[in-house]
Amino acid sequence: MTRTAIVTGAARGIGAATAKRLAADGHAVAVVDLDEAACADTVAAITAAGGRGIAVGADVSDANAVRDAVARVAAELGAPTILVNNAGILRDNLLFKMTDDDWDAVMNVHLRGAFLMSREVQKHQVDAGWGRVVNLSSTSALGNRGQANYSAAKAGMQGFTKTLAIELGRYGVTANAIAPGFIVTDMTRQTAERIGVGFDDFVAHAAKEIPVQRAGQPEDIAAAASFFCSDEAGFVSGQVLYVAGGPRA
């Protein structure tokens, strides 16, 4: 059955891979990111493969922007019943160097963004009597040096997910979280630059520490999201799936 999905932070990386996978699964997909023009490549890949997709520019931490974005998606693609809250940013620093803005920016995009998007989309899910919410957490939720803000936000996504599962389950809506480990994306490239390590060396070192002996790819996360968004996953809710190549980050 064709449904309408929204994937935030979908201009690149995990979000882009997830948007393309959901389109391949037969859904119409709204590719949402801060810069609408940056979504063009993802949308082009979807349409080239025979799918339906639109680019939507929106700041997920802005309530009015979220309201307008979801309304536009409903008008152009149909009422959205699948939501993947993937939008995220890094503002890494050690605690004593972390600024108020570093903290607030990360909380606003990750937690406030997921809250605003979920609150807006749940109306359509409840009306339909069916829905899927997938929130992106991280192995950093377990703690990670230099990421007090990011770790707190990603741990918060897990609690948020479990509460959505409890509140929305009676309406046929499931909510689950994916906690990626080391994934090769622009964000991990930023981390390598921050600590002054060449990206290839950074990836190779990370792979040695992972039981399956390789770094993760965005498509690994997209596959997990595809399952959570499926009809077959209707009895799976409130769960956190660590997609990290092993039991530890």
mmCIF file of C-alpha atoms in Angstrom:
data_model
loop_
_atom_site.group_PDB
_atom_site.id
_atom_site.type_symbol
_atom_site.label_atom_id
_atom_site.label_comp_id
_atom_site.label_asym_id
_atom_site.label_seq_id
_atom_site.Cartn_x
_atom_site.Cartn_y
_atom_site.Cartn_z
ATOM 1 C CA MET A 1 0.000 0.000 0.000
ATOM 2 C CA THR A 2 1.343 3.418 -0.972
ATOM 3 C CA ARG A 3 1.645 5.836 1.927
ATOM 4 C CA THR A 4 3.201 9.244 2.385
ATOM 5 C CA ALA A 5 6.419 9.484 4.357
ATOM 6 C CA ILE A 6 8.352 12.459 5.702
ATOM 7 C CA VAL A 7 12.077 12.134 6.319
ATOM 8 C CA THR A 8 13.810 15.081 7.981
ATOM 9 C CA GLY A 9 17.458 15.901 7.434
ATOM 10 C CA ALA A 10 17.141 14.032 4.155
ATOM 11 C CA ALA A 11 19.359 16.103 1.874
ATOM 12 C CA ARG A 12 22.291 13.771 2.501
ATOM 13 C CA GLY A 13 23.648 10.894 4.572
ATOM 14 C CA ILE A 14 21.334 8.670 6.577
ATOM 15 C CA GLY A 15 18.300 10.799 5.788
ATOM 16 C CA ALA A 16 18.857 10.655 2.035
ATOM 17 C CA ALA A 17 19.413 6.889 2.109
ATOM 18 C CA THR A 18 16.256 6.414 4.171
ATOM 19 C CA ALA A 19 14.174 8.608 1.877
ATOM 20 C CA LYS A 20 15.335 6.640 -1.152
ATOM 21 C CA ARG A 21 14.683 3.302 0.573
ATOM 22 C CA LEU A 22 11.148 4.282 1.601
ATOM 23 C CA ALA A 23 10.461 5.440 -1.953
ATOM 24 C CA ALA A 24 11.742 2.088 -3.223
ATOM 25 C CA ASP A 25 9.322 0.456 -0.782
ATOM 26 C CA GLY A 26 6.525 2.194 -2.688
ATOM 27 C CA HIS A 27 5.858 5.264 -0.569
ATOM 28 C CA ALA A 28 5.640 8.880 -1.672
ATOM 29 C CA VAL A 29 8.384 10.720 0.201
ATOM 30 C CA ALA A 30 8.789 14.310 1.344
ATOM 31 C CA VAL A 31 12.500 15.088 1.554
ATOM 32 C CA VAL A 32 12.767 17.720 4.286
ATOM 33 C CA ASP A 33 15.862 19.719 5.116
ATOM 34 C CA LEU A 34 16.790 23.226 6.178
ATOM 35 C CA ASP A 35 17.810 24.119 2.614
ATOM 36 C CA GLU A 36 15.208 23.030 0.076
ATOM 37 C CA ALA A 37 17.671 23.299 -2.806
ATOM 38 C CA ALA A 38 19.998 20.845 -1.054
ATOM 39 C CA CYS A 39 17.257 18.191 -1.307
ATOM 40 C CA ALA A 40 17.334 18.192 -5.105
ATOM 41 C CA ASP A 41 19.743 15.262 -5.488
ATOM 42 C CA THR A 42 17.724 13.033 -3.171
ATOM 43 C CA VAL A 43 14.477 13.863 -4.954
ATOM 44 C CA ALA A 44 16.109 13.336 -8.346
ATOM 45 C CA ALA A 45 17.307 9.886 -7.297
ATOM 46 C CA ILE A 46 13.794 9.006 -6.118
ATOM 47 C CA THR A 47 12.094 10.157 -9.304
ATOM 48 C CA ALA A 48 14.759 8.582 -11.532
ATOM 49 C CA ALA A 49 13.957 5.242 -9.902
ATOM 50 C CA GLY A 50 10.261 5.716 -10.632
ATOM 51 C CA GLY A 51 9.200 6.999 -7.232
ATOM 52 C CA ARG A 52 7.390 10.114 -6.068
ATOM 53 C CA GLY A 53 9.192 12.704 -3.988
ATOM 54 C CA ILE A 54 9.204 16.407 -3.258
ATOM 55 C CA ALA A 55 11.733 18.688 -1.628
ATOM 56 C CA VAL A 56 10.566 20.734 1.345
ATOM 57 C CA GLY A 57 12.678 23.364 3.063
ATOM 58 C CA ALA A 58 11.953 23.749 6.764
ATOM 59 C CA ASP A 59 13.624 24.472 10.078
ATOM 60 C CA VAL A 60 12.310 21.609 12.195
ATOM 61 C CA SER A 61 12.890 23.593 15.378
ATOM 62 C CA ASP A 62 10.432 26.294 14.226
ATOM 63 C CA ALA A 63 6.803 25.470 15.009
ATOM 64 C CA ASN A 64 5.354 27.601 12.215
ATOM 65 C CA ALA A 65 7.763 26.165 9.654
ATOM 66 C CA VAL A 66 6.861 22.634 10.728
ATOM 67 C CA ARG A 67 3.140 23.363 10.501
ATOM 68 C CA ASP A 68 3.518 24.787 7.008
ATOM 69 C CA ALA A 69 5.775 21.969 5.850
ATOM 70 C CA VAL A 70 3.425 19.196 6.967
ATOM 71 C CA ALA A 71 0.444 21.010 5.438
ATOM 72 C CA ARG A 72 2.309 21.273 2.144
ATOM 73 C CA VAL A 73 3.193 17.585 2.196
ATOM 74 C CA ALA A 74 -0.437 16.652 2.868
ATOM 75 C CA ALA A 75 -1.594 18.846 -0.010
ATOM 76 C CA GLU A 76 0.982 17.669 -2.553
ATOM 77 C CA LEU A 77 1.574 14.008 -1.661
ATOM 78 C CA GLY A 78 -1.266 13.045 0.660
ATOM 79 C CA ALA A 79 -1.652 12.850 4.427
ATOM 80 C CA PRO A 80 1.678 11.740 5.921
ATOM 81 C CA THR A 81 1.492 8.648 8.111
ATOM 82 C CA ILE A 82 5.205 7.751 8.189
ATOM 83 C CA LEU A 83 7.666 10.051 9.918
ATOM 84 C CA VAL A 84 11.408 9.601 10.249
ATOM 85 C CA ASN A 85 12.938 12.177 12.593
ATOM 86 C CA ASN A 86 16.510 12.188 11.377
ATOM 87 C CA ALA A 87 17.464 15.894 11.316
ATOM 88 C CA GLY A 88 20.514 16.541 13.461
ATOM 89 C CA ILE A 89 23.588 18.681 13.922
ATOM 90 C CA LEU A 90 26.880 18.464 15.785
ATOM 91 C CA ARG A 91 28.309 21.116 18.089
ATOM 92 C CA ASP A 92 30.968 18.994 19.778
ATOM 93 C CA ASN A 93 33.160 20.270 22.565
ATOM 94 C CA LEU A 94 34.343 19.306 26.017
ATOM 95 C CA LEU A 95 31.966 20.404 28.755
ATOM 96 C CA PHE A 96 34.104 23.270 30.010
ATOM 97 C CA LYS A 97 34.387 24.677 26.484
ATOM 98 C CA MET A 98 30.773 24.097 25.446
ATOM 99 C CA THR A 99 28.770 27.287 25.006
ATOM 100 C CA ASP A 100 25.115 27.911 25.759
ATOM 101 C CA ASP A 101 24.496 28.133 22.021
ATOM 102 C CA ASP A 102 26.263 24.792 21.436
ATOM 103 C CA TRP A 103 23.875 23.162 23.885
ATOM 104 C CA ASP A 104 20.709 24.906 22.732
ATOM 105 C CA ALA A 105 21.305 24.401 19.014
ATOM 106 C CA VAL A 106 21.695 20.637 19.388
ATOM 107 C CA MET A 107 18.683 20.300 21.697
ATOM 108 C CA ASN A 108 16.530 22.414 19.388
ATOM 109 C CA VAL A 109 17.209 20.459 16.221
ATOM 110 C CA HIS A 110 17.163 16.958 17.705
ATOM 111 C CA LEU A 111 14.609 17.044 20.504
ATOM 112 C CA ARG A 112 12.448 20.071 19.781
ATOM 113 C CA GLY A 113 12.475 19.178 16.093
ATOM 114 C CA ALA A 114 11.340 15.609 16.727
ATOM 115 C CA PHE A 115 8.668 16.855 19.122
ATOM 116 C CA LEU A 116 7.259 19.441 16.713
ATOM 117 C CA MET A 117 7.283 17.098 13.714
ATOM 118 C CA SER A 118 5.711 14.236 15.656
ATOM 119 C CA ARG A 119 3.011 16.449 17.144
ATOM 120 C CA GLU A 120 2.051 17.737 13.706
ATOM 121 C CA VAL A 121 2.132 14.399 11.892
ATOM 122 C CA GLN A 122 0.311 12.426 14.595
ATOM 123 C CA LYS A 123 -2.948 14.171 13.635
ATOM 124 C CA HIS A 124 -2.819 12.512 10.236
ATOM 125 C CA GLN A 125 -1.753 9.182 11.731
ATOM 126 C CA VAL A 126 -4.599 9.150 14.250
ATOM 127 C CA ASP A 127 -7.113 10.053 11.528
ATOM 128 C CA ALA A 128 -5.805 7.184 9.398
ATOM 129 C CA GLY A 129 -5.722 4.713 12.284
ATOM 130 C CA TRP A 130 -2.192 3.777 11.206
ATOM 131 C CA GLY A 131 1.213 5.334 11.572
ATOM 132 C CA ARG A 132 4.933 4.835 11.962
ATOM 133 C CA VAL A 133 7.400 7.092 13.757
ATOM 134 C CA VAL A 134 11.110 6.326 13.596
ATOM 135 C CA ASN A 135 13.446 8.493 15.652
ATOM 136 C CA LEU A 136 17.199 8.562 15.133
ATOM 137 C CA SER A 137 19.136 8.089 18.339
ATOM 138 C CA SER A 138 22.817 7.104 18.468
ATOM 139 C CA THR A 139 25.292 4.943 20.343
ATOM 140 C CA SER A 140 26.402 8.313 21.735
ATOM 141 C CA ALA A 141 23.315 8.055 23.968
ATOM 142 C CA LEU A 142 25.508 5.756 26.068
ATOM 143 C CA GLY A 143 27.972 8.616 26.564
ATOM 144 C CA ASN A 144 30.727 9.987 24.381
ATOM 145 C CA ARG A 145 33.583 12.339 25.172
ATOM 146 C CA GLY A 146 33.067 15.815 23.754
ATOM 147 C CA GLN A 147 29.368 15.261 23.133
ATOM 148 C CA ALA A 148 27.506 16.188 26.318
ATOM 149 C CA ASN A 149 24.864 17.960 24.230
ATOM 150 C CA TYR A 150 24.574 15.344 21.483
ATOM 151 C CA SER A 151 24.620 12.422 23.926
ATOM 152 C CA ALA A 152 21.901 14.009 26.050
ATOM 153 C CA ALA A 153 19.774 14.717 22.995
ATOM 154 C CA LYS A 154 20.154 11.196 21.618
ATOM 155 C CA ALA A 155 19.324 9.653 25.000
ATOM 156 C CA GLY A 156 16.319 11.954 25.137
ATOM 157 C CA MET A 157 15.165 10.631 21.764
ATOM 158 C CA GLN A 158 14.884 7.182 23.307
ATOM 159 C CA GLY A 159 12.646 8.360 26.145
ATOM 160 C CA PHE A 160 10.590 10.395 23.692
ATOM 161 C CA THR A 161 10.174 7.338 21.474
ATOM 162 C CA LYS A 162 8.982 5.116 24.306
ATOM 163 C CA THR A 163 6.430 7.704 25.412
ATOM 164 C CA LEU A 164 5.063 8.101 21.881
ATOM 165 C CA ALA A 165 4.688 4.336 21.703
ATOM 166 C CA ILE A 166 2.612 4.343 24.900
ATOM 167 C CA GLU A 167 0.429 7.296 23.923
ATOM 168 C CA LEU A 168 -0.178 6.512 20.255
ATOM 169 C CA GLY A 169 -0.346 2.724 20.262
ATOM 170 C CA ARG A 170 -4.125 2.639 20.649
ATOM 171 C CA TYR A 171 -4.429 4.525 17.363
ATOM 172 C CA GLY A 172 -2.442 2.005 15.358
ATOM 173 C CA VAL A 173 0.740 4.057 15.523
ATOM 174 C CA THR A 174 4.099 2.562 16.432
ATOM 175 C CA ALA A 175 7.198 4.484 17.487
ATOM 176 C CA ASN A 176 10.713 3.067 17.461
ATOM 177 C CA ALA A 177 14.245 4.397 17.555
ATOM 178 C CA ILE A 178 17.390 3.467 15.680
ATOM 179 C CA ALA A 179 20.748 4.051 17.365
ATOM 180 C CA PRO A 180 23.460 4.006 14.700
ATOM 181 C CA GLY A 181 27.042 3.282 15.544
ATOM 182 C CA PHE A 182 29.883 4.509 13.336
ATOM 183 C CA ILE A 183 28.351 5.426 9.977
ATOM 184 C CA VAL A 184 30.295 6.938 7.095
ATOM 185 C CA THR A 185 28.609 10.322 6.568
ATOM 186 C CA ASP A 186 29.480 13.999 6.346
ATOM 187 C CA MET A 187 28.865 14.236 10.096
ATOM 188 C CA THR A 188 31.542 11.667 10.880
ATOM 189 C CA ARG A 189 33.829 13.500 8.467
ATOM 190 C CA GLN A 190 33.248 16.631 10.576
ATOM 191 C CA THR A 191 34.254 14.703 13.668
ATOM 192 C CA ALA A 192 37.491 13.574 12.031
ATOM 193 C CA GLU A 193 38.269 17.168 11.083
ATOM 194 C CA ARG A 194 37.530 18.350 14.617
ATOM 195 C CA ILE A 195 40.043 15.968 16.151
ATOM 196 C CA GLY A 196 42.584 16.505 13.375
ATOM 197 C CA VAL A 197 42.615 13.006 11.872
ATOM 198 C CA GLY A 198 42.476 12.086 8.182
ATOM 199 C CA PHE A 199 39.060 10.681 7.313
ATOM 200 C CA ASP A 200 40.330 7.430 5.783
ATOM 201 C CA ASP A 201 42.442 6.761 8.871
ATOM 202 C CA PHE A 202 39.494 7.687 11.080
ATOM 203 C CA VAL A 203 37.241 5.178 9.322
ATOM 204 C CA ALA A 204 39.883 2.437 9.323
ATOM 205 C CA HIS A 205 40.523 2.861 13.044
ATOM 206 C CA ALA A 206 36.797 2.765 13.807
ATOM 207 C CA ALA A 207 36.310 -0.398 11.725
ATOM 208 C CA LYS A 208 38.966 -2.246 13.726
ATOM 209 C CA GLU A 209 36.966 -1.643 16.898
ATOM 210 C CA ILE A 210 33.694 -2.932 15.418
ATOM 211 C CA PRO A 211 33.023 -6.693 15.684
ATOM 212 C CA VAL A 212 31.895 -7.014 12.061
ATOM 213 C CA GLN A 213 35.140 -5.242 11.077
ATOM 214 C CA ARG A 214 33.651 -2.559 8.869
ATOM 215 C CA ALA A 215 32.178 0.901 9.193
ATOM 216 C CA GLY A 216 28.454 1.304 8.748
ATOM 217 C CA GLN A 217 26.859 2.839 5.677
ATOM 218 C CA PRO A 218 23.723 5.013 5.521
ATOM 219 C CA GLU A 219 21.942 2.142 3.763
ATOM 220 C CA ASP A 220 22.384 -0.021 6.874
ATOM 221 C CA ILE A 221 20.243 2.443 8.809
ATOM 222 C CA ALA A 222 17.773 2.833 5.951
ATOM 223 C CA ALA A 223 17.169 -0.927 5.999
ATOM 224 C CA ALA A 224 16.267 -0.824 9.676
ATOM 225 C CA ALA A 225 13.970 2.144 9.099
ATOM 226 C CA SER A 226 12.288 0.272 6.251
ATOM 227 C CA PHE A 227 11.423 -2.572 8.612
ATOM 228 C CA PHE A 228 10.073 -0.296 11.347
ATOM 229 C CA CYS A 229 7.884 1.479 8.771
ATOM 230 C CA SER A 230 6.418 -1.727 7.378
ATOM 231 C CA ASP A 231 3.062 -3.327 8.105
ATOM 232 C CA GLU A 232 4.942 -6.388 9.362
ATOM 233 C CA ALA A 233 6.425 -4.331 12.203
ATOM 234 C CA GLY A 234 3.008 -3.504 13.648
ATOM 235 C CA PHE A 235 3.701 -5.380 16.900
ATOM 236 C CA VAL A 236 7.103 -3.754 17.414
ATOM 237 C CA SER A 237 6.889 -0.464 19.285
ATOM 238 C CA GLY A 238 8.836 1.497 21.861
ATOM 239 C CA GLN A 239 12.068 -0.257 20.922
ATOM 240 C CA VAL A 240 15.608 1.025 20.426
ATOM 241 C CA LEU A 241 17.581 -0.890 17.802
ATOM 242 C CA TYR A 242 21.342 -0.427 17.936
ATOM 243 C CA VAL A 243 22.668 -0.728 14.390
ATOM 244 C CA ALA A 244 26.351 -0.627 15.235
ATOM 245 C CA GLY A 245 28.009 -3.795 13.961
ATOM 246 C CA GLY A 246 28.164 -5.318 17.411
ATOM 247 C CA PRO A 247 26.876 -5.103 20.973
ATOM 248 C CA ARG A 248 28.948 -2.066 21.930
ATOM 249 C CA ALA A 249 29.749 1.256 20.338
#
